[in-house]
Amino acid sequence: MRGRDVPALVSGREPYDPQAWFGRRAPLVLEIGSGMGETTAALAAAAPEVDHLAVEVYEPGLAQLLMRAAEAGLTNLQLLRGDAVELLCACVPPDSLDGIRIFFPDPWPKRRHHKRRLVQPAFVALAASRLRPGAPLHMATDWADYADQMRAVCDAEPLLRNTADTPDGWTPRPGWRPMTKFEQRARSEGRDVRDLIYVRV
């Protein structure tokens, strides 16, 4: 396994070809912002029948994930360094992903920086178009106002449907999503973690 650069894929210097990378045809899940790789490696290990793409701009995080994957002998994980929006726009075909995960994206907490947040209407429309019908978009954040923004934006996207069957519209924390040190710290500091799972209609 090796990492690939999104700019090389976007420019066409290297083909975007997950089937060739993994050597098989299998369900394909994209994780945007894999951080230090704890969750990504654990989820890939727990679902060997699923191929996982992890896209991240933070090189030390990718290095950590690469080590975790090597130690676990994972063959169903590929790492991509670069911008996820560029990857989705230029490389990922419509209706081709079996899931997108966005766990604890940068909250840009200052109000003047909110426009830098990833989950905005244009991005959600793009992400939804790359999902197969029935495939999930799963997000989690420990920032209450960002959670509200995520839900408002996704509720307004006609290609997505909220799967929550709770009165408040939030998805109970799935037991299969690993608890990272980051999430533990957020909870210890009194920040509630919100999960949202939408599916492509």
mmCIF file of C-alpha atoms in Angstrom:
data_model
loop_
_atom_site.group_PDB
_atom_site.id
_atom_site.type_symbol
_atom_site.label_atom_id
_atom_site.label_comp_id
_atom_site.label_asym_id
_atom_site.label_seq_id
_atom_site.Cartn_x
_atom_site.Cartn_y
_atom_site.Cartn_z
ATOM 1 C CA MET A 1 0.000 0.000 0.000
ATOM 2 C CA ARG A 2 1.174 3.516 -0.727
ATOM 3 C CA GLY A 3 -0.181 7.001 -0.633
ATOM 4 C CA ARG A 4 -1.245 8.876 -3.733
ATOM 5 C CA ASP A 5 -1.398 12.602 -4.431
ATOM 6 C CA VAL A 6 -4.737 14.124 -5.352
ATOM 7 C CA PRO A 7 -3.074 16.718 -7.651
ATOM 8 C CA ALA A 8 -1.602 13.882 -9.737
ATOM 9 C CA LEU A 9 -5.033 12.292 -10.054
ATOM 10 C CA VAL A 10 -6.728 15.601 -10.872
ATOM 11 C CA SER A 11 -4.178 16.439 -13.547
ATOM 12 C CA GLY A 12 -4.402 12.997 -15.110
ATOM 13 C CA ARG A 13 -0.752 12.157 -14.433
ATOM 14 C CA GLU A 14 -2.070 9.130 -12.573
ATOM 15 C CA PRO A 15 -5.429 7.479 -13.240
ATOM 16 C CA TYR A 16 -8.135 7.374 -10.605
ATOM 17 C CA ASP A 17 -8.793 3.632 -10.601
ATOM 18 C CA PRO A 18 -9.781 2.134 -7.226
ATOM 19 C CA GLN A 19 -10.489 -1.253 -8.772
ATOM 20 C CA ALA A 20 -6.883 -1.453 -9.977
ATOM 21 C CA TRP A 21 -5.514 -0.093 -6.691
ATOM 22 C CA PHE A 22 -7.300 -2.725 -4.627
ATOM 23 C CA GLY A 23 -7.119 -5.477 -7.212
ATOM 24 C CA ARG A 24 -10.817 -6.242 -6.914
ATOM 25 C CA ARG A 25 -14.321 -4.828 -7.253
ATOM 26 C CA ALA A 26 -15.859 -4.154 -3.828
ATOM 27 C CA PRO A 27 -17.981 -1.548 -2.058
ATOM 28 C CA LEU A 28 -16.016 1.694 -1.844
ATOM 29 C CA VAL A 29 -16.185 4.176 1.059
ATOM 30 C CA LEU A 30 -14.474 7.568 1.117
ATOM 31 C CA GLU A 31 -13.386 9.129 4.405
ATOM 32 C CA ILE A 32 -12.732 12.853 4.212
ATOM 33 C CA GLY A 33 -10.260 14.093 6.797
ATOM 34 C CA SER A 34 -8.832 10.925 8.306
ATOM 35 C CA GLY A 35 -6.789 12.856 10.891
ATOM 36 C CA MET A 36 -4.326 10.636 12.726
ATOM 37 C CA GLY A 37 -6.010 7.556 11.300
ATOM 38 C CA GLU A 38 -7.322 5.846 14.445
ATOM 39 C CA THR A 39 -10.890 5.569 13.210
ATOM 40 C CA THR A 40 -9.952 4.896 9.599
ATOM 41 C CA ALA A 41 -7.669 1.972 10.375
ATOM 42 C CA ALA A 42 -10.128 0.466 12.851
ATOM 43 C CA LEU A 43 -13.060 0.671 10.439
ATOM 44 C CA ALA A 44 -11.028 -0.784 7.574
ATOM 45 C CA ALA A 45 -9.913 -3.664 9.801
ATOM 46 C CA ALA A 46 -13.494 -4.289 10.922
ATOM 47 C CA ALA A 47 -14.845 -4.441 7.344
ATOM 48 C CA PRO A 48 -12.337 -6.304 5.127
ATOM 49 C CA GLU A 49 -15.035 -6.792 2.497
ATOM 50 C CA VAL A 50 -15.185 -2.994 1.947
ATOM 51 C CA ASP A 51 -12.498 -0.907 0.250
ATOM 52 C CA HIS A 52 -11.633 2.365 2.009
ATOM 53 C CA LEU A 53 -10.196 5.573 0.572
ATOM 54 C CA ALA A 54 -8.847 8.085 3.087
ATOM 55 C CA VAL A 55 -8.218 11.624 1.852
ATOM 56 C CA GLU A 56 -6.334 14.044 4.101
ATOM 57 C CA VAL A 57 -4.201 17.176 3.698
ATOM 58 C CA TYR A 58 -2.239 16.718 6.951
ATOM 59 C CA GLU A 59 0.858 14.740 6.021
ATOM 60 C CA PRO A 60 1.852 13.685 9.572
ATOM 61 C CA GLY A 61 -1.637 12.230 9.964
ATOM 62 C CA LEU A 62 -1.281 10.260 6.746
ATOM 63 C CA ALA A 63 2.092 8.978 7.941
ATOM 64 C CA GLN A 64 0.482 7.764 11.174
ATOM 65 C CA LEU A 65 -2.307 6.090 9.226
ATOM 66 C CA LEU A 66 0.195 4.445 6.905
ATOM 67 C CA MET A 67 1.984 2.949 9.917
ATOM 68 C CA ARG A 68 -1.284 1.777 11.464
ATOM 69 C CA ALA A 69 -2.313 0.132 8.204
ATOM 70 C CA ALA A 70 1.054 -1.576 7.790
ATOM 71 C CA GLU A 71 0.991 -2.893 11.359
ATOM 72 C CA ALA A 72 -2.514 -4.281 10.845
ATOM 73 C CA GLY A 73 -1.698 -5.700 7.407
ATOM 74 C CA LEU A 74 -4.603 -3.878 5.807
ATOM 75 C CA THR A 75 -5.050 -4.430 2.072
ATOM 76 C CA ASN A 76 -8.413 -2.662 1.794
ATOM 77 C CA LEU A 77 -7.181 0.866 2.533
ATOM 78 C CA GLN A 78 -5.654 3.446 0.197
ATOM 79 C CA LEU A 79 -4.412 6.893 1.243
ATOM 80 C CA LEU A 80 -4.829 10.072 -0.785
ATOM 81 C CA ARG A 81 -3.010 13.304 0.070
ATOM 82 C CA GLY A 82 -4.779 16.467 -0.948
ATOM 83 C CA ASP A 83 -8.098 18.261 -1.204
ATOM 84 C CA ALA A 84 -11.242 16.141 -1.076
ATOM 85 C CA VAL A 85 -13.326 18.664 -3.022
ATOM 86 C CA GLU A 86 -10.868 18.575 -5.927
ATOM 87 C CA LEU A 87 -10.926 14.776 -5.827
ATOM 88 C CA LEU A 88 -14.723 14.622 -5.895
ATOM 89 C CA CYS A 89 -15.013 17.240 -8.639
ATOM 90 C CA ALA A 90 -12.376 15.936 -11.027
ATOM 91 C CA CYS A 91 -11.979 12.220 -10.366
ATOM 92 C CA VAL A 92 -14.845 10.490 -8.597
ATOM 93 C CA PRO A 93 -17.664 9.541 -10.993
ATOM 94 C CA PRO A 94 -21.284 10.205 -10.068
ATOM 95 C CA ASP A 95 -23.143 7.360 -8.332
ATOM 96 C CA SER A 96 -19.899 5.497 -7.581
ATOM 97 C CA LEU A 97 -19.344 5.619 -3.809
ATOM 98 C CA ASP A 98 -20.941 3.303 -1.272
ATOM 99 C CA GLY A 99 -20.458 5.777 1.549
ATOM 100 C CA ILE A 100 -18.819 9.042 2.589
ATOM 101 C CA ARG A 101 -17.621 9.675 6.145
ATOM 102 C CA ILE A 102 -16.744 13.061 7.598
ATOM 103 C CA PHE A 103 -15.802 12.696 11.241
ATOM 104 C CA PHE A 104 -14.933 15.812 13.259
ATOM 105 C CA PRO A 105 -14.064 18.194 10.429
ATOM 106 C CA ASP A 106 -12.341 21.461 11.293
ATOM 107 C CA PRO A 107 -15.085 23.514 12.995
ATOM 108 C CA TRP A 108 -13.594 26.929 12.212
ATOM 109 C CA PRO A 109 -15.243 28.149 15.416
ATOM 110 C CA LYS A 110 -14.944 31.901 14.856
ATOM 111 C CA ARG A 111 -18.019 33.253 13.109
ATOM 112 C CA ARG A 112 -15.996 35.105 10.474
ATOM 113 C CA HIS A 113 -14.387 31.776 9.518
ATOM 114 C CA HIS A 114 -17.608 29.770 9.186
ATOM 115 C CA LYS A 115 -17.449 30.165 5.406
ATOM 116 C CA ARG A 116 -14.350 27.930 5.470
ATOM 117 C CA ARG A 117 -16.268 24.994 6.896
ATOM 118 C CA LEU A 118 -16.410 21.989 4.614
ATOM 119 C CA VAL A 119 -20.108 21.208 4.984
ATOM 120 C CA GLN A 120 -21.727 23.895 2.862
ATOM 121 C CA PRO A 121 -24.555 23.595 0.291
ATOM 122 C CA ALA A 122 -22.305 23.288 -2.791
ATOM 123 C CA PHE A 123 -20.138 20.635 -1.164
ATOM 124 C CA VAL A 124 -23.103 18.598 0.066
ATOM 125 C CA ALA A 125 -24.673 18.655 -3.397
ATOM 126 C CA LEU A 126 -21.369 17.446 -4.869
ATOM 127 C CA ALA A 127 -20.912 14.718 -2.260
ATOM 128 C CA ALA A 128 -24.490 13.493 -2.644
ATOM 129 C CA SER A 129 -24.094 13.231 -6.416
ATOM 130 C CA ARG A 130 -21.102 10.904 -5.975
ATOM 131 C CA LEU A 131 -23.013 8.467 -3.760
ATOM 132 C CA ARG A 132 -24.902 5.511 -5.118
ATOM 133 C CA PRO A 133 -28.637 5.534 -4.333
ATOM 134 C CA GLY A 134 -29.068 4.233 -0.805
ATOM 135 C CA ALA A 135 -25.475 4.971 0.191
ATOM 136 C CA PRO A 136 -24.876 6.917 3.422
ATOM 137 C CA LEU A 137 -23.285 10.258 4.162
ATOM 138 C CA HIS A 138 -22.192 10.000 7.812
ATOM 139 C CA MET A 139 -20.985 13.055 9.704
ATOM 140 C CA ALA A 140 -20.012 13.643 13.319
ATOM 141 C CA THR A 141 -18.965 16.788 15.169
ATOM 142 C CA ASP A 142 -18.568 18.013 18.731
ATOM 143 C CA TRP A 143 -19.436 21.636 17.854
ATOM 144 C CA ALA A 144 -23.140 22.304 18.398
ATOM 145 C CA ASP A 145 -23.504 25.141 15.891
ATOM 146 C CA TYR A 146 -21.655 23.159 13.217
ATOM 147 C CA ALA A 147 -23.948 20.184 13.865
ATOM 148 C CA ASP A 148 -26.934 22.489 13.355
ATOM 149 C CA GLN A 149 -25.381 23.797 10.140
ATOM 150 C CA MET A 150 -24.718 20.273 8.867
ATOM 151 C CA ARG A 151 -28.315 19.247 9.476
ATOM 152 C CA ALA A 152 -29.778 22.374 7.910
ATOM 153 C CA VAL A 153 -27.622 22.048 4.795
ATOM 154 C CA CYS A 154 -28.283 18.331 4.356
ATOM 155 C CA ASP A 155 -32.010 18.694 5.034
ATOM 156 C CA ALA A 156 -32.118 21.203 2.170
ATOM 157 C CA GLU A 157 -30.346 18.865 -0.281
ATOM 158 C CA PRO A 158 -32.973 17.038 -2.384
ATOM 159 C CA LEU A 159 -30.691 14.049 -3.022
ATOM 160 C CA LEU A 160 -30.409 13.266 0.700
ATOM 161 C CA ARG A 161 -32.760 11.901 3.346
ATOM 162 C CA ASN A 162 -32.123 11.937 7.092
ATOM 163 C CA THR A 163 -32.204 8.391 8.462
ATOM 164 C CA ALA A 164 -32.744 9.420 12.097
ATOM 165 C CA ASP A 165 -35.950 8.122 13.632
ATOM 166 C CA THR A 166 -35.548 10.206 16.776
ATOM 167 C CA PRO A 167 -37.799 13.181 17.556
ATOM 168 C CA ASP A 168 -34.855 15.587 17.553
ATOM 169 C CA GLY A 169 -33.479 14.384 14.206
ATOM 170 C CA TRP A 170 -30.062 13.308 15.480
ATOM 171 C CA THR A 171 -28.704 9.807 14.943
ATOM 172 C CA PRO A 172 -27.718 7.977 18.149
ATOM 173 C CA ARG A 173 -23.972 7.385 18.234
ATOM 174 C CA PRO A 174 -23.365 4.129 16.324
ATOM 175 C CA GLY A 175 -21.578 1.547 18.439
ATOM 176 C CA TRP A 176 -19.377 0.597 15.490
ATOM 177 C CA ARG A 177 -17.832 4.077 15.218
ATOM 178 C CA PRO A 178 -14.584 3.918 17.231
ATOM 179 C CA MET A 179 -14.165 6.278 20.170
ATOM 180 C CA THR A 180 -10.982 8.257 19.527
ATOM 181 C CA LYS A 181 -8.869 10.213 21.988
ATOM 182 C CA PHE A 182 -10.151 13.371 20.314
ATOM 183 C CA GLU A 183 -13.762 12.431 20.975
ATOM 184 C CA GLN A 184 -13.002 11.384 24.545
ATOM 185 C CA ARG A 185 -11.400 14.787 25.158
ATOM 186 C CA ALA A 186 -14.391 16.593 23.675
ATOM 187 C CA ARG A 187 -16.730 14.710 25.984
ATOM 188 C CA SER A 188 -14.523 15.352 29.005
ATOM 189 C CA GLU A 189 -14.661 19.066 28.171
ATOM 190 C CA GLY A 190 -18.446 18.956 28.130
ATOM 191 C CA ARG A 191 -19.076 19.040 24.384
ATOM 192 C CA ASP A 192 -21.801 16.709 23.131
ATOM 193 C CA VAL A 193 -20.987 14.726 20.008
ATOM 194 C CA ARG A 194 -23.645 14.688 17.302
ATOM 195 C CA ASP A 195 -23.922 12.066 14.559
ATOM 196 C CA LEU A 196 -25.913 12.598 11.380
ATOM 197 C CA ILE A 197 -26.501 9.863 8.816
ATOM 198 C CA TYR A 198 -28.208 10.708 5.538
ATOM 199 C CA VAL A 199 -28.742 8.426 2.562
ATOM 200 C CA ARG A 200 -28.774 9.203 -1.127
ATOM 201 C CA VAL A 201 -32.303 8.947 -2.482
#
